[in-house]
């Protein structure tokens, strides 16, 4: 008789204590309807048009996230930024901010939107990669159809993925610092077609643009993307040298345009990640740039004393310049938006 397969060690306390919270995933999925998706995305698109784009024009740089659609808050943020920079050319630009707002109000805005309806999944401990896999996995049948508990939106499925990955030494407490390992976990549990996408992350502008176009084409053709990046304030893409590495699932895209004359403003992606139940809408180029900046393991994580599975703490080449491209689901009912529309009519 052959020996029994090796058993994974019991889950660490940090994971065991939190798995109970996943029992509410089914409730979250039931509450989170396609109409909630539409409302959530519309709010974020209007916020980008009203606050973020004018701020980028005025400051000439990536603005800090402005969470409330209130002009009073926006004025306070501008005043704080002006004080910090000491005026100069940026102050002159900020003085014209009101004029920029008036100009934007007079322009006709259009959006080409594609989005797949998904339920959110909040991570357990440092398991952001598994949360992103759960978001994508819920769109596909389980690899083992006889296992009724294998559906992505169950605590048992989440725990099963964790145990499966730990047995293969992909993770210790839920972290995932290899895109290839994350891909293996995805296709090992869900009946989907996916591949490892490699980019040349050498900081070259042409390579960055090539990555943006590859992701854009894949998403607009109905595909999904699981991608690592550096998480900054409010969970947005940042340049932290890899110290705040995080995972997100791209479930849609927004191409913003404005008329008189026709001008393509930018490509944004609709994402879910394990730190929030709300969608995120991020500039795709900023996300790619953050991915290309994943350089080294964070010293704060090293100081925790937890033995993370990382092949090289000084070079995160296993996640830098990488993504998982997942072919779209054949379930057309999961696609809730695929159209070009006037923002005033949404």
Short mmCIF file of N, CA, C and O in Angstrom, two decimals, residues 45-126:
data_model
loop_
_atom_site.label_atom_id
_atom_site.label_comp_id
_atom_site.label_asym_id
_atom_site.label_seq_id
_atom_site.Cartn_x
_atom_site.Cartn_y
_atom_site.Cartn_z
N UNK A 45 -16.10 57.15 -11.15
CA UNK A 45 -15.82 57.82 -12.43
C UNK A 45 -16.08 59.32 -12.31
O UNK A 45 -15.28 60.16 -12.73
N UNK A 46 -17.21 59.68 -11.72
CA UNK A 46 -17.51 61.09 -11.55
C UNK A 46 -16.50 61.77 -10.64
O UNK A 46 -16.14 62.94 -10.84
N UNK A 47 -16.00 61.06 -9.64
CA UNK A 47 -14.99 61.62 -8.76
C UNK A 47 -13.68 61.87 -9.51
O UNK A 47 -13.02 62.90 -9.32
N UNK A 48 -13.33 60.96 -10.39
CA UNK A 48 -12.12 61.15 -11.21
C UNK A 48 -12.26 62.39 -12.08
O UNK A 48 -11.36 63.22 -12.17
N UNK A 49 -13.41 62.51 -12.74
CA UNK A 49 -13.65 63.65 -13.64
C UNK A 49 -13.69 64.96 -12.86
O UNK A 49 -13.14 65.97 -13.30
N UNK A 50 -14.32 64.93 -11.70
CA UNK A 50 -14.54 66.17 -10.95
C UNK A 50 -13.33 66.63 -10.16
O UNK A 50 -13.08 67.83 -10.04
N UNK A 51 -12.56 65.68 -9.62
CA UNK A 51 -11.48 66.05 -8.72
C UNK A 51 -10.09 65.64 -9.21
O UNK A 51 -9.18 66.45 -9.22
N UNK A 52 -9.94 64.37 -9.59
CA UNK A 52 -8.60 63.85 -9.84
C UNK A 52 -7.97 64.45 -11.09
O UNK A 52 -6.84 64.93 -11.06
N UNK A 53 -8.71 64.44 -12.22
CA UNK A 53 -8.14 64.96 -13.46
C UNK A 53 -7.79 66.46 -13.37
O UNK A 53 -6.71 66.87 -13.79
N UNK A 54 -8.68 67.30 -12.82
CA UNK A 54 -8.29 68.71 -12.67
C UNK A 54 -7.07 68.88 -11.76
O UNK A 54 -6.23 69.74 -12.01
N UNK A 55 -6.98 68.09 -10.73
CA UNK A 55 -5.84 68.20 -9.82
C UNK A 55 -4.54 67.80 -10.54
O UNK A 55 -3.49 68.41 -10.35
N UNK A 56 -4.61 66.77 -11.38
CA UNK A 56 -3.44 66.37 -12.15
C UNK A 56 -3.01 67.49 -13.09
O UNK A 56 -1.83 67.76 -13.27
N UNK A 57 -3.99 68.15 -13.72
CA UNK A 57 -3.68 69.24 -14.62
C UNK A 57 -3.05 70.41 -13.87
O UNK A 57 -2.09 71.03 -14.32
N UNK A 58 -3.59 70.71 -12.69
CA UNK A 58 -3.11 71.87 -11.95
C UNK A 58 -1.73 71.63 -11.35
O UNK A 58 -0.89 72.52 -11.34
N UNK A 59 -1.48 70.42 -10.86
CA UNK A 59 -0.24 70.14 -10.15
C UNK A 59 0.82 69.48 -11.03
O UNK A 59 1.99 69.47 -10.67
N UNK A 60 0.37 68.91 -12.14
CA UNK A 60 1.32 68.23 -13.01
C UNK A 60 1.89 66.96 -12.41
O UNK A 60 3.00 66.56 -12.72
N UNK A 61 1.16 66.34 -11.49
CA UNK A 61 1.66 65.12 -10.85
C UNK A 61 0.47 64.31 -10.38
O UNK A 61 -0.67 64.78 -10.39
N UNK A 62 0.74 63.07 -9.94
CA UNK A 62 -0.31 62.21 -9.42
C UNK A 62 -0.83 62.79 -8.11
O UNK A 62 -0.08 62.98 -7.17
N UNK A 63 -2.13 63.12 -8.02
CA UNK A 63 -2.66 63.73 -6.80
C UNK A 63 -2.88 62.71 -5.70
O UNK A 63 -2.95 61.52 -5.96
N UNK A 64 -2.99 63.21 -4.49
CA UNK A 64 -3.44 62.36 -3.40
C UNK A 64 -4.93 62.07 -3.60
O UNK A 64 -5.67 62.86 -4.18
N UNK A 65 -5.35 60.92 -3.13
CA UNK A 65 -6.75 60.55 -3.29
C UNK A 65 -7.63 61.48 -2.46
O UNK A 65 -7.32 61.81 -1.32
N UNK A 66 -8.73 61.93 -3.06
CA UNK A 66 -9.65 62.84 -2.38
C UNK A 66 -10.97 62.08 -2.17
O UNK A 66 -11.70 61.82 -3.11
N UNK A 67 -11.25 61.67 -0.94
CA UNK A 67 -12.32 60.71 -0.71
C UNK A 67 -13.74 61.25 -0.77
O UNK A 67 -14.65 60.50 -0.97
N UNK A 68 -13.94 62.55 -0.57
CA UNK A 68 -15.31 63.06 -0.52
C UNK A 68 -15.55 64.00 -1.68
O UNK A 68 -14.69 64.79 -2.04
N UNK A 69 -16.76 63.91 -2.30
CA UNK A 69 -17.03 64.84 -3.38
C UNK A 69 -17.57 66.13 -2.79
O UNK A 69 -18.74 66.43 -2.88
N UNK A 70 -16.68 66.88 -2.18
CA UNK A 70 -17.03 68.18 -1.61
C UNK A 70 -15.97 69.19 -2.00
O UNK A 70 -14.79 68.95 -1.86
N UNK A 71 -16.41 70.31 -2.55
CA UNK A 71 -15.47 71.34 -2.98
C UNK A 71 -14.73 71.92 -1.79
O UNK A 71 -13.57 72.30 -1.87
N UNK A 72 -15.38 71.93 -0.62
CA UNK A 72 -14.74 72.46 0.58
C UNK A 72 -13.52 71.61 0.94
O UNK A 72 -12.45 72.14 1.23
N UNK A 73 -13.67 70.30 0.89
CA UNK A 73 -12.55 69.42 1.18
C UNK A 73 -11.46 69.61 0.15
O UNK A 73 -10.28 69.67 0.47
N UNK A 74 -11.85 69.72 -1.13
CA UNK A 74 -10.87 69.91 -2.19
C UNK A 74 -10.07 71.19 -1.95
O UNK A 74 -8.86 71.22 -2.12
N UNK A 75 -10.74 72.26 -1.52
CA UNK A 75 -10.04 73.52 -1.26
C UNK A 75 -9.05 73.37 -0.12
O UNK A 75 -7.94 73.90 -0.17
N UNK A 76 -9.42 72.63 0.92
CA UNK A 76 -8.51 72.42 2.04
C UNK A 76 -7.29 71.64 1.59
O UNK A 76 -6.16 71.93 1.97
N UNK A 77 -7.51 70.61 0.74
CA UNK A 77 -6.39 69.80 0.27
C UNK A 77 -5.44 70.65 -0.58
O UNK A 77 -4.23 70.53 -0.48
N UNK A 78 -6.00 71.53 -1.42
CA UNK A 78 -5.15 72.37 -2.25
C UNK A 78 -4.36 73.34 -1.39
O UNK A 78 -3.17 73.56 -1.59
N UNK A 79 -5.01 73.92 -0.38
CA UNK A 79 -4.30 74.84 0.50
C UNK A 79 -3.17 74.15 1.23
O UNK A 79 -2.08 74.69 1.37
N UNK A 80 -3.38 72.91 1.68
CA UNK A 80 -2.34 72.16 2.38
C UNK A 80 -1.18 71.87 1.44
O UNK A 80 -0.02 71.98 1.80
N UNK A 81 -1.50 71.50 0.18
CA UNK A 81 -0.46 71.20 -0.79
C UNK A 81 0.35 72.45 -1.10
O UNK A 81 1.58 72.41 -1.22
N UNK A 82 -0.31 73.61 -1.22
CA UNK A 82 0.40 74.85 -1.53
C UNK A 82 1.34 75.24 -0.40
O UNK A 82 2.47 75.65 -0.62
N UNK A 83 0.89 75.08 0.84
CA UNK A 83 1.74 75.40 1.98
C UNK A 83 2.97 74.51 2.02
O UNK A 83 4.08 74.96 2.29
N UNK A 84 2.77 73.24 1.72
CA UNK A 84 3.88 72.30 1.78
C UNK A 84 4.92 72.57 0.72
O UNK A 84 6.11 72.37 0.93
N UNK A 85 4.48 73.03 -0.47
CA UNK A 85 5.42 73.23 -1.56
C UNK A 85 6.03 74.62 -1.58
O UNK A 85 6.98 74.88 -2.30
N UNK A 86 5.45 75.52 -0.82
CA UNK A 86 6.03 76.86 -0.75
C UNK A 86 5.68 77.74 -1.93
O UNK A 86 6.36 78.72 -2.23
N UNK A 87 4.61 77.42 -2.66
CA UNK A 87 4.18 78.30 -3.74
C UNK A 87 4.92 78.02 -5.02
O UNK A 87 5.08 76.90 -5.45
N UNK A 88 5.42 79.09 -5.67
CA UNK A 88 6.16 78.92 -6.91
C UNK A 88 5.21 78.67 -8.07
O UNK A 88 4.07 79.11 -8.09
N UNK A 89 5.73 77.94 -9.07
CA UNK A 89 4.95 77.67 -10.27
C UNK A 89 3.69 76.89 -9.97
O UNK A 89 2.66 77.10 -10.59
N UNK A 90 3.77 75.97 -9.01
CA UNK A 90 2.60 75.17 -8.69
C UNK A 90 1.50 76.04 -8.09
O UNK A 90 0.33 75.84 -8.34
N UNK A 91 1.87 77.05 -7.30
CA UNK A 91 0.89 77.95 -6.71
C UNK A 91 0.12 78.67 -7.80
O UNK A 91 -1.10 78.81 -7.73
N UNK A 92 0.85 79.12 -8.84
CA UNK A 92 0.18 79.81 -9.93
C UNK A 92 -0.81 78.88 -10.63
O UNK A 92 -1.90 79.29 -11.01
N UNK A 93 -0.41 77.63 -10.77
CA UNK A 93 -1.31 76.67 -11.42
C UNK A 93 -2.54 76.40 -10.56
O UNK A 93 -3.66 76.32 -11.07
N UNK A 94 -2.33 76.33 -9.24
CA UNK A 94 -3.44 76.06 -8.35
C UNK A 94 -4.43 77.23 -8.30
O UNK A 94 -5.62 77.03 -8.06
N UNK A 95 -3.94 78.44 -8.54
CA UNK A 95 -4.84 79.60 -8.55
C UNK A 95 -5.83 79.52 -9.70
O UNK A 95 -6.89 80.12 -9.66
N UNK A 96 -5.48 78.76 -10.73
CA UNK A 96 -6.37 78.61 -11.88
C UNK A 96 -7.25 77.38 -11.75
O UNK A 96 -7.92 76.99 -12.70
N UNK A 97 -7.23 76.75 -10.58
CA UNK A 97 -7.96 75.50 -10.42
C UNK A 97 -9.45 75.69 -10.65
O UNK A 97 -10.10 74.87 -11.30
N UNK A 98 -10.02 76.77 -10.14
CA UNK A 98 -11.44 77.02 -10.33
C UNK A 98 -11.80 77.15 -11.79
O UNK A 98 -12.84 76.65 -12.24
N UNK A 99 -10.92 77.82 -12.53
CA UNK A 99 -11.17 77.97 -13.97
C UNK A 99 -11.14 76.62 -14.66
O UNK A 99 -11.93 76.34 -15.58
N UNK A 100 -10.21 75.75 -14.23
CA UNK A 100 -10.13 74.42 -14.81
C UNK A 100 -11.42 73.65 -14.54
O UNK A 100 -11.94 72.95 -15.41
N UNK A 101 -11.96 73.79 -13.32
CA UNK A 101 -13.21 73.11 -12.98
C UNK A 101 -14.34 73.58 -13.87
O UNK A 101 -15.14 72.79 -14.37
N UNK A 102 -14.43 74.91 -14.09
CA UNK A 102 -15.49 75.45 -14.93
C UNK A 102 -15.37 74.93 -16.35
O UNK A 102 -16.36 74.63 -17.01
N UNK A 103 -14.11 74.85 -16.83
CA UNK A 103 -13.89 74.36 -18.19
C UNK A 103 -14.33 72.90 -18.32
O UNK A 103 -14.96 72.52 -19.30
N UNK A 104 -14.02 72.10 -17.30
CA UNK A 104 -14.39 70.69 -17.35
C UNK A 104 -15.90 70.51 -17.33
O UNK A 104 -16.43 69.60 -17.97
N UNK A 105 -16.60 71.39 -16.62
CA UNK A 105 -18.05 71.29 -16.55
C UNK A 105 -18.69 71.52 -17.91
O UNK A 105 -19.78 71.02 -18.20
N UNK A 106 -18.03 72.31 -18.76
CA UNK A 106 -18.57 72.63 -20.07
C UNK A 106 -18.23 71.58 -21.12
O UNK A 106 -18.71 71.67 -22.25
N UNK A 107 -17.40 70.60 -20.78
CA UNK A 107 -17.00 69.58 -21.73
C UNK A 107 -17.91 68.37 -21.61
O UNK A 107 -18.35 68.01 -20.52
N UNK A 108 -18.20 67.73 -22.73
CA UNK A 108 -18.99 66.52 -22.74
C UNK A 108 -18.09 65.33 -22.46
O UNK A 108 -17.11 65.10 -23.16
N UNK A 109 -18.41 64.57 -21.43
CA UNK A 109 -17.60 63.43 -21.04
C UNK A 109 -18.26 62.14 -21.48
O UNK A 109 -19.48 61.97 -21.35
N UNK A 110 -17.44 61.22 -22.01
CA UNK A 110 -17.92 59.90 -22.41
C UNK A 110 -17.04 58.84 -21.77
O UNK A 110 -15.87 59.09 -21.49
N UNK A 111 -17.61 57.69 -21.58
CA UNK A 111 -16.84 56.58 -21.01
C UNK A 111 -17.18 55.30 -21.75
O UNK A 111 -18.35 55.01 -22.00
N UNK A 112 -16.15 54.56 -22.12
CA UNK A 112 -16.33 53.22 -22.65
C UNK A 112 -16.07 52.26 -21.49
O UNK A 112 -14.94 52.18 -20.99
N UNK A 113 -17.09 51.56 -21.08
CA UNK A 113 -17.03 50.78 -19.83
C UNK A 113 -17.21 49.29 -20.13
O UNK A 113 -18.11 48.90 -20.88
N UNK A 114 -16.35 48.49 -19.56
CA UNK A 114 -16.54 47.04 -19.53
C UNK A 114 -16.32 46.61 -18.08
O UNK A 114 -15.32 47.00 -17.46
N UNK A 115 -17.24 45.83 -17.55
CA UNK A 115 -17.07 45.37 -16.17
C UNK A 115 -17.78 44.04 -15.97
O UNK A 115 -18.87 43.82 -16.49
N UNK A 116 -17.15 43.16 -15.21
CA UNK A 116 -17.73 41.88 -14.84
C UNK A 116 -18.20 41.98 -13.39
O UNK A 116 -17.47 42.47 -12.53
N UNK A 117 -19.39 41.52 -13.15
CA UNK A 117 -19.93 41.56 -11.79
C UNK A 117 -19.26 40.49 -10.94
O UNK A 117 -19.26 39.30 -11.28
N UNK A 118 -18.68 40.89 -9.82
CA UNK A 118 -18.05 39.97 -8.88
C UNK A 118 -18.41 40.39 -7.46
O UNK A 118 -18.64 41.57 -7.19
N UNK A 119 -18.42 39.43 -6.57
CA UNK A 119 -18.61 39.72 -5.15
C UNK A 119 -17.24 40.02 -4.53
O UNK A 119 -16.23 39.46 -4.97
N UNK A 120 -17.19 40.88 -3.54
CA UNK A 120 -15.90 41.20 -2.90
C UNK A 120 -15.44 40.06 -2.00
O UNK A 120 -16.23 39.23 -1.55
N UNK A 121 -14.16 40.04 -1.74
CA UNK A 121 -13.59 39.09 -0.77
C UNK A 121 -12.50 39.81 0.01
O UNK A 121 -11.52 40.28 -0.57
N UNK A 122 -12.69 39.95 1.31
CA UNK A 122 -11.67 40.58 2.15
C UNK A 122 -10.66 39.53 2.61
O UNK A 122 -11.02 38.40 2.96
N UNK A 123 -9.41 39.92 2.59
CA UNK A 123 -8.34 38.98 2.89
C UNK A 123 -8.31 38.60 4.36
O UNK A 123 -8.82 39.31 5.23
N UNK A 124 -7.71 37.46 4.62
CA UNK A 124 -7.49 36.96 5.97
C UNK A 124 -6.00 37.04 6.24
O UNK A 124 -5.21 36.36 5.58
N UNK A 125 -5.59 37.88 7.20
CA UNK A 125 -4.16 38.07 7.42
C UNK A 125 -3.49 38.62 6.15
O UNK A 125 -4.07 39.42 5.43
N UNK A 126 -2.29 38.14 5.83
CA UNK A 126 -1.58 38.66 4.65
C UNK A 126 -1.91 37.89 3.37
O UNK A 126 -1.05 37.70 2.52
#
